[in-house]
Amino acid sequence: MFSEAQRTHLLSLCGEAVRFAEPMSRHTTLKIGGPADAYIEARDTGMLVSLVRWCLEESIPMTTVGGGSNLLVRDGGIRGVVIATRALRNLERASETVIAVDAGVSTGKLLSSATKWELGGLEFLGGVPGSVGGGLVMNAGTYLGEFKDVTTSVLSLRLTDGKTVSRTNNECEFVYRGSALPTDEVVLSATFTLEPRPLAEIKEVVTSLRARRKEREPKGANNAGSVFKNPEGDFAGRLIESVGFKGTRVGGAECSPAHANWFVNHGDAKAADMLALIAEARAKVSAEHGVDLVLEWKCIGED
């Protein structure tokens, strides 16, 4: 993919942050995915801006990823440069009730900081994996709430011209497990407005949610969270279970016996196995219930 001159320039630009022919299975919670031509964890916004502008000059395709949860990378890997934001980890209390946070900060770190400062509103993140950037793009959440409920502003970088864009909550157009944040932008940071809440109350809610998730989540296998979005007025897990799909396997991929809307990798699954399992579940639910399940995972890369 890269000429020798391009490889040399990438190394001079990003140093040890760049890895060539890097297996994406090392960077997803599913532990699945072929190689990226170049995988780069940008250390700061300056490096990120320089990298994006150079890729534009060289006509090199760019793909952005966060913490690797909710992500399925196909077996052929990803051409061009994969830009990971997980190393962007600044987090600060901007005012009495506002937290400013970089995209690479984990949802767990964000929640623990808010809890320490006795700020409520992020309790819904209890047990939710991933990073802030990815969580914003998909409006991650639970029955307790979602990112749209607390987001004040989002700053992102356009991959089309290397310029930054700031959006208000309304401009993000958050919807159930989605947003209008463009796929040709990378989220850099965000601000969240919270409310003072006693420490004991926050901990009680978070502990309860984590316990509930722990009871339902599969154990001992790699996963990426819920596979499908819940259709209006119903639950994807209930529909999949009702067609007798729990425990169904394709290669190393399995519909978890613990929860039907969690598909797991037993260690040797390929993306092709997981995609075949997804297609089979969709077909069975559609045939029996007339419901077309919508994928919650993000699928990227080549077959």
PDB file of C-alpha atoms in Angstrom:
ATOM      1  CA  MET A   1       0.000   0.000   0.000  1.00  0.00           C
ATOM      2  CA  PHE A   2       2.737   2.449   0.984  1.00  0.00           C
ATOM      3  CA  SER A   3       5.829   3.443  -0.932  1.00  0.00           C
ATOM      4  CA  GLU A   4       9.114   3.459   0.932  1.00  0.00           C
ATOM      5  CA  ALA A   5       8.995   7.258   1.021  1.00  0.00           C
ATOM      6  CA  GLN A   6       5.503   7.186   2.508  1.00  0.00           C
ATOM      7  CA  ARG A   7       6.511   4.661   5.166  1.00  0.00           C
ATOM      8  CA  THR A   8       9.486   6.826   6.099  1.00  0.00           C
ATOM      9  CA  HIS A   9       7.303   9.916   6.335  1.00  0.00           C
ATOM     10  CA  LEU A  10       4.706   8.159   8.496  1.00  0.00           C
ATOM     11  CA  LEU A  11       7.451   7.063  10.879  1.00  0.00           C
ATOM     12  CA  SER A  12       8.862  10.587  11.059  1.00  0.00           C
ATOM     13  CA  LEU A  13       5.379  11.996  11.634  1.00  0.00           C
ATOM     14  CA  CYS A  14       4.114   9.485  14.203  1.00  0.00           C
ATOM     15  CA  GLY A  15       7.148   7.585  15.472  1.00  0.00           C
ATOM     16  CA  GLU A  16       6.301   4.562  17.622  1.00  0.00           C
ATOM     17  CA  ALA A  17       2.596   5.378  17.313  1.00  0.00           C
ATOM     18  CA  VAL A  18       2.490   3.758  13.848  1.00  0.00           C
ATOM     19  CA  ARG A  19       2.376  -0.003  13.260  1.00  0.00           C
ATOM     20  CA  PHE A  20       2.390  -1.480   9.752  1.00  0.00           C
ATOM     21  CA  ALA A  21       0.355  -4.588   8.803  1.00  0.00           C
ATOM     22  CA  GLU A  22      -1.189  -4.503  12.266  1.00  0.00           C
ATOM     23  CA  PRO A  23      -3.835  -7.189  13.011  1.00  0.00           C
ATOM     24  CA  MET A  24      -7.054  -5.421  14.003  1.00  0.00           C
ATOM     25  CA  SER A  25      -7.887  -8.437  16.164  1.00  0.00           C
ATOM     26  CA  ARG A  26      -5.521  -6.867  18.709  1.00  0.00           C
ATOM     27  CA  HIS A  27      -7.680  -3.751  18.882  1.00  0.00           C
ATOM     28  CA  THR A  28     -11.285  -4.976  19.075  1.00  0.00           C
ATOM     29  CA  THR A  29     -13.112  -6.520  22.012  1.00  0.00           C
ATOM     30  CA  LEU A  30     -14.260  -9.334  19.692  1.00  0.00           C
ATOM     31  CA  LYS A  31     -10.579 -10.175  18.986  1.00  0.00           C
ATOM     32  CA  ILE A  32     -11.454 -10.483  15.309  1.00  0.00           C
ATOM     33  CA  GLY A  33     -10.116  -8.612  12.281  1.00  0.00           C
ATOM     34  CA  GLY A  34      -7.556  -8.719   9.476  1.00  0.00           C
ATOM     35  CA  PRO A  35      -4.552  -6.401   9.188  1.00  0.00           C
ATOM     36  CA  ALA A  36      -4.596  -2.638   8.760  1.00  0.00           C
ATOM     37  CA  ASP A  37      -2.010  -1.339   6.314  1.00  0.00           C
ATOM     38  CA  ALA A  38      -1.053   1.147   9.021  1.00  0.00           C
ATOM     39  CA  TYR A  39      -2.543   1.490  12.506  1.00  0.00           C
ATOM     40  CA  ILE A  40      -1.824   4.738  14.354  1.00  0.00           C
ATOM     41  CA  GLU A  41      -2.774   5.769  17.884  1.00  0.00           C
ATOM     42  CA  ALA A  42      -2.418   9.542  17.665  1.00  0.00           C
ATOM     43  CA  ARG A  43      -0.877  10.894  20.880  1.00  0.00           C
ATOM     44  CA  ASP A  44      -2.402  14.355  20.587  1.00  0.00           C
ATOM     45  CA  THR A  45      -4.613  16.517  18.399  1.00  0.00           C
ATOM     46  CA  GLY A  46      -1.603  18.115  16.698  1.00  0.00           C
ATOM     47  CA  MET A  47      -0.336  14.745  15.479  1.00  0.00           C
ATOM     48  CA  LEU A  48      -3.841  13.817  14.367  1.00  0.00           C
ATOM     49  CA  VAL A  49      -4.314  16.991  12.326  1.00  0.00           C
ATOM     50  CA  SER A  50      -0.902  16.606  10.666  1.00  0.00           C
ATOM     51  CA  LEU A  51      -1.610  12.957   9.862  1.00  0.00           C
ATOM     52  CA  VAL A  52      -5.018  13.682   8.323  1.00  0.00           C
ATOM     53  CA  ARG A  53      -3.677  16.513   6.173  1.00  0.00           C
ATOM     54  CA  TRP A  54      -0.777  14.354   4.940  1.00  0.00           C
ATOM     55  CA  CYS A  55      -3.143  11.478   4.068  1.00  0.00           C
ATOM     56  CA  LEU A  56      -5.284  13.928   2.093  1.00  0.00           C
ATOM     57  CA  GLU A  57      -2.235  15.160   0.175  1.00  0.00           C
ATOM     58  CA  GLU A  58      -1.200  11.574  -0.594  1.00  0.00           C
ATOM     59  CA  SER A  59      -4.788  10.370  -1.355  1.00  0.00           C
ATOM     60  CA  ILE A  60      -4.472   7.666   1.306  1.00  0.00           C
ATOM     61  CA  PRO A  61      -7.801   6.344   2.641  1.00  0.00           C
ATOM     62  CA  MET A  62      -8.474   6.838   6.356  1.00  0.00           C
ATOM     63  CA  THR A  63     -10.620   4.873   8.797  1.00  0.00           C
ATOM     64  CA  THR A  64     -11.219   5.914  12.400  1.00  0.00           C
ATOM     65  CA  VAL A  65     -11.785   3.652  15.412  1.00  0.00           C
ATOM     66  CA  GLY A  66     -12.205   4.193  19.132  1.00  0.00           C
ATOM     67  CA  GLY A  67     -11.822   1.617  21.880  1.00  0.00           C
ATOM     68  CA  GLY A  68     -12.750  -1.294  19.609  1.00  0.00           C
ATOM     69  CA  SER A  69     -16.015  -2.268  21.285  1.00  0.00           C
ATOM     70  CA  ASN A  70     -19.146  -2.589  19.152  1.00  0.00           C
ATOM     71  CA  LEU A  71     -16.841  -3.188  16.169  1.00  0.00           C
ATOM     72  CA  LEU A  72     -16.434  -6.070  13.716  1.00  0.00           C
ATOM     73  CA  VAL A  73     -13.481  -5.844  11.325  1.00  0.00           C
ATOM     74  CA  ARG A  74     -13.676  -8.114   8.286  1.00  0.00           C
ATOM     75  CA  ASP A  75     -10.995 -10.724   7.622  1.00  0.00           C
ATOM     76  CA  GLY A  76      -9.367  -8.870   4.713  1.00  0.00           C
ATOM     77  CA  GLY A  77      -8.411  -6.016   7.000  1.00  0.00           C
ATOM     78  CA  ILE A  78      -8.388  -2.298   6.232  1.00  0.00           C
ATOM     79  CA  ARG A  79      -6.582  -0.476   3.471  1.00  0.00           C
ATOM     80  CA  GLY A  80      -4.803   2.790   4.120  1.00  0.00           C
ATOM     81  CA  VAL A  81      -4.442   4.298   7.576  1.00  0.00           C
ATOM     82  CA  VAL A  82      -6.492   3.357  10.616  1.00  0.00           C
ATOM     83  CA  ILE A  83      -6.581   6.279  13.045  1.00  0.00           C
ATOM     84  CA  ALA A  84      -7.266   5.273  16.640  1.00  0.00           C
ATOM     85  CA  THR A  85      -8.255   7.902  19.197  1.00  0.00           C
ATOM     86  CA  ARG A  86      -7.696   5.757  22.294  1.00  0.00           C
ATOM     87  CA  ALA A  87      -4.507   7.659  23.229  1.00  0.00           C
ATOM     88  CA  LEU A  88      -6.382  10.997  23.450  1.00  0.00           C
ATOM     89  CA  ARG A  89      -7.095  10.870  27.175  1.00  0.00           C
ATOM     90  CA  ASN A  90      -7.334  14.354  28.675  1.00  0.00           C
ATOM     91  CA  LEU A  91     -10.163  14.740  31.180  1.00  0.00           C
ATOM     92  CA  GLU A  92     -10.891  17.738  33.373  1.00  0.00           C
ATOM     93  CA  ARG A  93     -13.604  19.397  35.385  1.00  0.00           C
ATOM     94  CA  ALA A  94     -14.178  22.507  33.295  1.00  0.00           C
ATOM     95  CA  SER A  95     -16.610  24.066  35.779  1.00  0.00           C
ATOM     96  CA  GLU A  96     -18.763  23.093  38.754  1.00  0.00           C
ATOM     97  CA  THR A  97     -21.049  20.904  36.636  1.00  0.00           C
ATOM     98  CA  VAL A  98     -19.198  20.520  33.310  1.00  0.00           C
ATOM     99  CA  ILE A  99     -16.664  17.828  32.387  1.00  0.00           C
ATOM    100  CA  ALA A 100     -14.438  18.241  29.298  1.00  0.00           C
ATOM    101  CA  VAL A 101     -13.083  14.965  27.962  1.00  0.00           C
ATOM    102  CA  ASP A 102     -11.075  13.661  24.992  1.00  0.00           C
ATOM    103  CA  ALA A 103     -12.449  10.992  22.694  1.00  0.00           C
ATOM    104  CA  GLY A 104     -10.046   8.272  23.846  1.00  0.00           C
ATOM    105  CA  VAL A 105     -11.073   8.374  27.502  1.00  0.00           C
ATOM    106  CA  SER A 106     -12.810   5.153  28.493  1.00  0.00           C
ATOM    107  CA  THR A 107     -16.448   5.257  29.537  1.00  0.00           C
ATOM    108  CA  GLY A 108     -15.395   3.711  32.845  1.00  0.00           C
ATOM    109  CA  LYS A 109     -12.863   6.477  33.520  1.00  0.00           C
ATOM    110  CA  LEU A 110     -15.444   9.149  32.673  1.00  0.00           C
ATOM    111  CA  LEU A 111     -17.966   7.604  35.046  1.00  0.00           C
ATOM    112  CA  SER A 112     -15.459   7.178  37.881  1.00  0.00           C
ATOM    113  CA  SER A 113     -14.359  10.819  37.577  1.00  0.00           C
ATOM    114  CA  ALA A 114     -17.950  12.068  37.637  1.00  0.00           C
ATOM    115  CA  THR A 115     -18.632   9.868  40.658  1.00  0.00           C
ATOM    116  CA  LYS A 116     -15.563  11.216  42.489  1.00  0.00           C
ATOM    117  CA  TRP A 117     -16.773  14.766  41.852  1.00  0.00           C
ATOM    118  CA  GLU A 118     -20.329  13.806  42.917  1.00  0.00           C
ATOM    119  CA  LEU A 119     -21.828  14.685  39.550  1.00  0.00           C
ATOM    120  CA  GLY A 120     -24.804  12.636  38.378  1.00  0.00           C
ATOM    121  CA  GLY A 121     -26.126  11.897  34.912  1.00  0.00           C
ATOM    122  CA  LEU A 122     -23.554   9.382  33.686  1.00  0.00           C
ATOM    123  CA  GLU A 123     -24.743   6.445  35.789  1.00  0.00           C
ATOM    124  CA  PHE A 124     -26.011   4.774  32.615  1.00  0.00           C
ATOM    125  CA  LEU A 125     -22.369   4.026  31.736  1.00  0.00           C
ATOM    126  CA  GLY A 126     -22.054   1.459  34.523  1.00  0.00           C
ATOM    127  CA  GLY A 127     -20.610  -1.632  32.847  1.00  0.00           C
ATOM    128  CA  VAL A 128     -20.723  -0.096  29.349  1.00  0.00           C
ATOM    129  CA  PRO A 129     -17.375  -0.711  27.562  1.00  0.00           C
ATOM    130  CA  GLY A 130     -15.648   1.464  25.001  1.00  0.00           C
ATOM    131  CA  SER A 131     -14.448   5.030  24.667  1.00  0.00           C
ATOM    132  CA  VAL A 132     -16.175   8.398  24.716  1.00  0.00           C
ATOM    133  CA  GLY A 133     -15.669   9.038  20.987  1.00  0.00           C
ATOM    134  CA  GLY A 134     -17.298   5.814  19.868  1.00  0.00           C
ATOM    135  CA  GLY A 135     -19.991   6.176  22.510  1.00  0.00           C
ATOM    136  CA  LEU A 136     -20.950   9.592  21.159  1.00  0.00           C
ATOM    137  CA  VAL A 137     -21.137   8.443  17.542  1.00  0.00           C
ATOM    138  CA  MET A 138     -23.503   5.593  18.409  1.00  0.00           C
ATOM    139  CA  ASN A 139     -25.224   7.404  21.303  1.00  0.00           C
ATOM    140  CA  ALA A 140     -24.363   4.538  23.632  1.00  0.00           C
ATOM    141  CA  GLY A 141     -26.508   3.969  26.678  1.00  0.00           C
ATOM    142  CA  THR A 142     -28.723   1.731  28.764  1.00  0.00           C
ATOM    143  CA  TYR A 143     -32.241   1.893  30.152  1.00  0.00           C
ATOM    144  CA  LEU A 144     -30.958   4.575  32.566  1.00  0.00           C
ATOM    145  CA  GLY A 145     -30.028   7.028  29.817  1.00  0.00           C
ATOM    146  CA  GLU A 146     -27.687   7.720  26.922  1.00  0.00           C
ATOM    147  CA  PHE A 147     -25.088  10.224  25.761  1.00  0.00           C
ATOM    148  CA  LYS A 148     -27.682  12.560  24.254  1.00  0.00           C
ATOM    149  CA  ASP A 149     -28.999  13.273  27.754  1.00  0.00           C
ATOM    150  CA  VAL A 150     -25.766  14.893  28.984  1.00  0.00           C
ATOM    151  CA  THR A 151     -23.807  16.080  25.930  1.00  0.00           C
ATOM    152  CA  THR A 152     -23.324  19.841  25.570  1.00  0.00           C
ATOM    153  CA  SER A 153     -20.889  19.991  22.650  1.00  0.00           C
ATOM    154  CA  VAL A 154     -18.761  17.745  20.435  1.00  0.00           C
ATOM    155  CA  LEU A 155     -15.559  18.735  18.633  1.00  0.00           C
ATOM    156  CA  SER A 156     -14.532  16.660  15.621  1.00  0.00           C
ATOM    157  CA  LEU A 157     -11.987  16.738  12.801  1.00  0.00           C
ATOM    158  CA  ARG A 158     -13.100  16.450   9.184  1.00  0.00           C
ATOM    159  CA  LEU A 159     -11.208  13.839   7.190  1.00  0.00           C
ATOM    160  CA  THR A 160     -12.134  15.666   3.997  1.00  0.00           C
ATOM    161  CA  ASP A 161     -10.138  18.839   4.658  1.00  0.00           C
ATOM    162  CA  GLY A 162      -8.429  18.511   8.066  1.00  0.00           C
ATOM    163  CA  LYS A 163     -10.541  21.221   9.691  1.00  0.00           C
ATOM    164  CA  THR A 164     -12.286  21.046  13.067  1.00  0.00           C
ATOM    165  CA  VAL A 165     -16.041  21.299  13.554  1.00  0.00           C
ATOM    166  CA  SER A 166     -17.885  22.055  16.798  1.00  0.00           C
ATOM    167  CA  ARG A 167     -21.496  20.902  17.260  1.00  0.00           C
ATOM    168  CA  THR A 168     -24.117  21.495  19.899  1.00  0.00           C
ATOM    169  CA  ASN A 169     -26.260  18.680  21.270  1.00  0.00           C
ATOM    170  CA  ASN A 170     -29.065  19.489  18.813  1.00  0.00           C
ATOM    171  CA  GLU A 171     -26.658  19.590  15.881  1.00  0.00           C
ATOM    172  CA  CYS A 172     -25.444  16.071  16.738  1.00  0.00           C
ATOM    173  CA  GLU A 173     -29.012  14.848  16.087  1.00  0.00           C
ATOM    174  CA  PHE A 174     -28.788  11.958  18.516  1.00  0.00           C
ATOM    175  CA  VAL A 175     -31.201   9.063  17.957  1.00  0.00           C
ATOM    176  CA  TYR A 176     -31.498   5.578  19.441  1.00  0.00           C
ATOM    177  CA  ARG A 177     -28.005   4.073  19.077  1.00  0.00           C
ATOM    178  CA  GLY A 178     -26.967   6.604  16.487  1.00  0.00           C
ATOM    179  CA  SER A 179     -26.247  10.234  15.651  1.00  0.00           C
ATOM    180  CA  ALA A 180     -25.649  12.587  12.741  1.00  0.00           C
ATOM    181  CA  LEU A 181     -21.910  12.748  13.506  1.00  0.00           C
ATOM    182  CA  PRO A 182     -20.486  12.045  10.025  1.00  0.00           C
ATOM    183  CA  THR A 183     -18.463   8.945   9.235  1.00  0.00           C
ATOM    184  CA  ASP A 184     -15.882  11.130   7.484  1.00  0.00           C
ATOM    185  CA  GLU A 185     -15.031  12.895  10.735  1.00  0.00           C
ATOM    186  CA  VAL A 186     -13.164  11.792  13.851  1.00  0.00           C
ATOM    187  CA  VAL A 187     -14.433  12.888  17.247  1.00  0.00           C
ATOM    188  CA  LEU A 188     -11.739  14.722  19.224  1.00  0.00           C
ATOM    189  CA  SER A 189     -13.458  15.773  22.444  1.00  0.00           C
ATOM    190  CA  ALA A 190     -16.745  16.660  24.094  1.00  0.00           C
ATOM    191  CA  THR A 191     -18.243  18.475  27.058  1.00  0.00           C
ATOM    192  CA  PHE A 192     -20.922  17.056  29.333  1.00  0.00           C
ATOM    193  CA  THR A 193     -23.191  19.020  31.638  1.00  0.00           C
ATOM    194  CA  LEU A 194     -24.146  17.083  34.773  1.00  0.00           C
ATOM    195  CA  GLU A 195     -25.982  17.690  38.034  1.00  0.00           C
ATOM    196  CA  PRO A 196     -24.720  17.481  41.625  1.00  0.00           C
ATOM    197  CA  ARG A 197     -25.722  14.164  43.216  1.00  0.00           C
ATOM    198  CA  PRO A 198     -24.690  12.552  46.502  1.00  0.00           C
ATOM    199  CA  LEU A 199     -21.884  10.027  46.150  1.00  0.00           C
ATOM    200  CA  ALA A 200     -23.871   7.270  47.869  1.00  0.00           C
ATOM    201  CA  GLU A 201     -26.775   7.658  45.430  1.00  0.00           C
ATOM    202  CA  ILE A 202     -24.516   7.467  42.378  1.00  0.00           C
ATOM    203  CA  LYS A 203     -22.718   4.381  43.674  1.00  0.00           C
ATOM    204  CA  GLU A 204     -25.987   2.625  44.501  1.00  0.00           C
ATOM    205  CA  VAL A 205     -27.368   3.119  40.983  1.00  0.00           C
ATOM    206  CA  VAL A 206     -24.103   2.145  39.262  1.00  0.00           C
ATOM    207  CA  THR A 207     -23.636  -0.959  41.412  1.00  0.00           C
ATOM    208  CA  SER A 208     -27.184  -2.092  40.627  1.00  0.00           C
ATOM    209  CA  LEU A 209     -26.720  -1.585  36.883  1.00  0.00           C
ATOM    210  CA  ARG A 210     -23.376  -3.386  36.819  1.00  0.00           C
ATOM    211  CA  ALA A 211     -24.841  -6.327  38.719  1.00  0.00           C
ATOM    212  CA  ARG A 212     -27.756  -6.509  36.275  1.00  0.00           C
ATOM    213  CA  ARG A 213     -25.426  -6.457  33.275  1.00  0.00           C
ATOM    214  CA  LYS A 214     -23.120  -9.047  34.825  1.00  0.00           C
ATOM    215  CA  GLU A 215     -26.013 -11.465  35.256  1.00  0.00           C
ATOM    216  CA  ARG A 216     -26.989 -11.158  31.592  1.00  0.00           C
ATOM    217  CA  GLU A 217     -23.625 -10.949  29.882  1.00  0.00           C
ATOM    218  CA  PRO A 218     -21.838 -14.045  28.543  1.00  0.00           C
ATOM    219  CA  LYS A 219     -18.712 -15.095  30.411  1.00  0.00           C
ATOM    220  CA  GLY A 220     -15.447 -16.577  29.212  1.00  0.00           C
ATOM    221  CA  ALA A 221     -15.676 -15.454  25.578  1.00  0.00           C
ATOM    222  CA  ASN A 222     -14.888 -12.303  23.620  1.00  0.00           C
ATOM    223  CA  ASN A 223     -17.851 -10.169  22.589  1.00  0.00           C
ATOM    224  CA  ALA A 224     -18.765  -6.699  21.363  1.00  0.00           C
ATOM    225  CA  GLY A 225     -21.975  -6.043  23.257  1.00  0.00           C
ATOM    226  CA  SER A 226     -25.470  -6.158  21.804  1.00  0.00           C
ATOM    227  CA  VAL A 227     -25.479  -7.264  18.165  1.00  0.00           C
ATOM    228  CA  PHE A 228     -28.801  -5.784  17.065  1.00  0.00           C
ATOM    229  CA  LYS A 229     -30.772  -2.690  18.005  1.00  0.00           C
ATOM    230  CA  ASN A 230     -34.028  -3.350  19.810  1.00  0.00           C
ATOM    231  CA  PRO A 231     -36.967  -2.924  17.411  1.00  0.00           C
ATOM    232  CA  GLU A 232     -39.631  -0.506  18.571  1.00  0.00           C
ATOM    233  CA  GLY A 233     -41.781  -2.071  21.269  1.00  0.00           C
ATOM    234  CA  ASP A 234     -39.763  -5.285  21.492  1.00  0.00           C
ATOM    235  CA  PHE A 235     -36.337  -6.727  22.278  1.00  0.00           C
ATOM    236  CA  ALA A 236     -33.913  -8.217  19.765  1.00  0.00           C
ATOM    237  CA  GLY A 237     -32.825 -10.835  22.303  1.00  0.00           C
ATOM    238  CA  ARG A 238     -36.404 -12.027  22.850  1.00  0.00           C
ATOM    239  CA  LEU A 239     -37.014 -12.367  19.112  1.00  0.00           C
ATOM    240  CA  ILE A 240     -33.785 -14.284  18.506  1.00  0.00           C
ATOM    241  CA  GLU A 241     -34.419 -16.591  21.455  1.00  0.00           C
ATOM    242  CA  SER A 242     -37.992 -17.253  20.322  1.00  0.00           C
ATOM    243  CA  VAL A 243     -36.770 -18.807  17.055  1.00  0.00           C
ATOM    244  CA  GLY A 244     -34.547 -21.233  18.970  1.00  0.00           C
ATOM    245  CA  PHE A 245     -31.290 -19.551  17.969  1.00  0.00           C
ATOM    246  CA  LYS A 246     -29.493 -19.528  21.319  1.00  0.00           C
ATOM    247  CA  GLY A 247     -26.374 -21.695  21.186  1.00  0.00           C
ATOM    248  CA  THR A 248     -26.246 -21.731  17.372  1.00  0.00           C
ATOM    249  CA  ARG A 249     -22.658 -21.778  16.116  1.00  0.00           C
ATOM    250  CA  VAL A 250     -20.854 -21.006  12.884  1.00  0.00           C
ATOM    251  CA  GLY A 251     -17.185 -21.883  13.223  1.00  0.00           C
ATOM    252  CA  GLY A 252     -15.920 -20.206  16.380  1.00  0.00           C
ATOM    253  CA  ALA A 253     -18.835 -17.754  16.532  1.00  0.00           C
ATOM    254  CA  GLU A 254     -21.829 -18.490  18.752  1.00  0.00           C
ATOM    255  CA  CYS A 255     -25.145 -16.925  19.706  1.00  0.00           C
ATOM    256  CA  SER A 256     -24.601 -16.876  23.447  1.00  0.00           C
ATOM    257  CA  PRO A 257     -26.710 -19.262  25.555  1.00  0.00           C
ATOM    258  CA  ALA A 258     -26.644 -16.539  28.238  1.00  0.00           C
ATOM    259  CA  HIS A 259     -28.251 -13.805  26.127  1.00  0.00           C
ATOM    260  CA  ALA A 260     -29.458 -14.212  22.552  1.00  0.00           C
ATOM    261  CA  ASN A 261     -28.458 -10.696  21.469  1.00  0.00           C
ATOM    262  CA  TRP A 262     -24.812 -11.305  22.362  1.00  0.00           C
ATOM    263  CA  PHE A 263     -22.701 -13.179  19.820  1.00  0.00           C
ATOM    264  CA  VAL A 264     -19.344 -14.380  21.112  1.00  0.00           C
ATOM    265  CA  ASN A 265     -15.965 -15.454  19.776  1.00  0.00           C
ATOM    266  CA  HIS A 266     -14.691 -18.609  21.406  1.00  0.00           C
ATOM    267  CA  GLY A 267     -11.154 -17.780  20.338  1.00  0.00           C
ATOM    268  CA  ASP A 268     -10.904 -18.906  16.731  1.00  0.00           C
ATOM    269  CA  ALA A 269     -13.856 -17.171  15.072  1.00  0.00           C
ATOM    270  CA  LYS A 270     -13.368 -15.315  11.820  1.00  0.00           C
ATOM    271  CA  ALA A 271     -15.351 -12.276  10.765  1.00  0.00           C
ATOM    272  CA  ALA A 272     -16.904 -14.466   8.061  1.00  0.00           C
ATOM    273  CA  ASP A 273     -18.219 -16.796  10.791  1.00  0.00           C
ATOM    274  CA  MET A 274     -19.738 -13.900  12.694  1.00  0.00           C
ATOM    275  CA  LEU A 275     -21.298 -12.366   9.586  1.00  0.00           C
ATOM    276  CA  ALA A 276     -22.822 -15.727   8.633  1.00  0.00           C
ATOM    277  CA  LEU A 277     -24.263 -16.065  12.136  1.00  0.00           C
ATOM    278  CA  ILE A 278     -25.702 -12.549  11.911  1.00  0.00           C
ATOM    279  CA  ALA A 279     -27.288 -13.284   8.522  1.00  0.00           C
ATOM    280  CA  GLU A 280     -28.833 -16.522   9.790  1.00  0.00           C
ATOM    281  CA  ALA A 281     -30.323 -14.854  12.869  1.00  0.00           C
ATOM    282  CA  ARG A 282     -31.771 -12.063  10.751  1.00  0.00           C
ATOM    283  CA  ALA A 283     -33.292 -14.523   8.291  1.00  0.00           C
ATOM    284  CA  LYS A 284     -34.930 -16.640  11.000  1.00  0.00           C
ATOM    285  CA  VAL A 285     -36.422 -13.656  12.842  1.00  0.00           C
ATOM    286  CA  SER A 286     -37.653 -12.134   9.593  1.00  0.00           C
ATOM    287  CA  ALA A 287     -39.259 -15.395   8.448  1.00  0.00           C
ATOM    288  CA  GLU A 288     -41.008 -16.081  11.758  1.00  0.00           C
ATOM    289  CA  HIS A 289     -41.834 -12.578  13.008  1.00  0.00           C
ATOM    290  CA  GLY A 290     -41.621 -10.317   9.946  1.00  0.00           C
ATOM    291  CA  VAL A 291     -39.094  -8.130  11.762  1.00  0.00           C
ATOM    292  CA  ASP A 292     -35.899  -6.983  10.046  1.00  0.00           C
ATOM    293  CA  LEU A 293     -33.257  -6.706  12.758  1.00  0.00           C
ATOM    294  CA  VAL A 294     -30.931  -3.714  12.436  1.00  0.00           C
ATOM    295  CA  LEU A 295     -27.260  -4.239  13.260  1.00  0.00           C
ATOM    296  CA  GLU A 296     -25.920  -2.257  16.225  1.00  0.00           C
ATOM    297  CA  TRP A 297     -22.321  -3.292  15.588  1.00  0.00           C
ATOM    298  CA  LYS A 298     -20.254  -1.308  13.111  1.00  0.00           C
ATOM    299  CA  CYS A 299     -18.709  -3.497  10.368  1.00  0.00           C
ATOM    300  CA  ILE A 300     -15.647  -2.195   8.514  1.00  0.00           C
ATOM    301  CA  GLY A 301     -12.874  -3.522   6.303  1.00  0.00           C
ATOM    302  CA  GLU A 302     -12.654  -5.906   3.374  1.00  0.00           C
ATOM    303  CA  ASP A 303     -13.779  -9.538   3.055  1.00  0.00           C
TER     304      ASP A 303
END
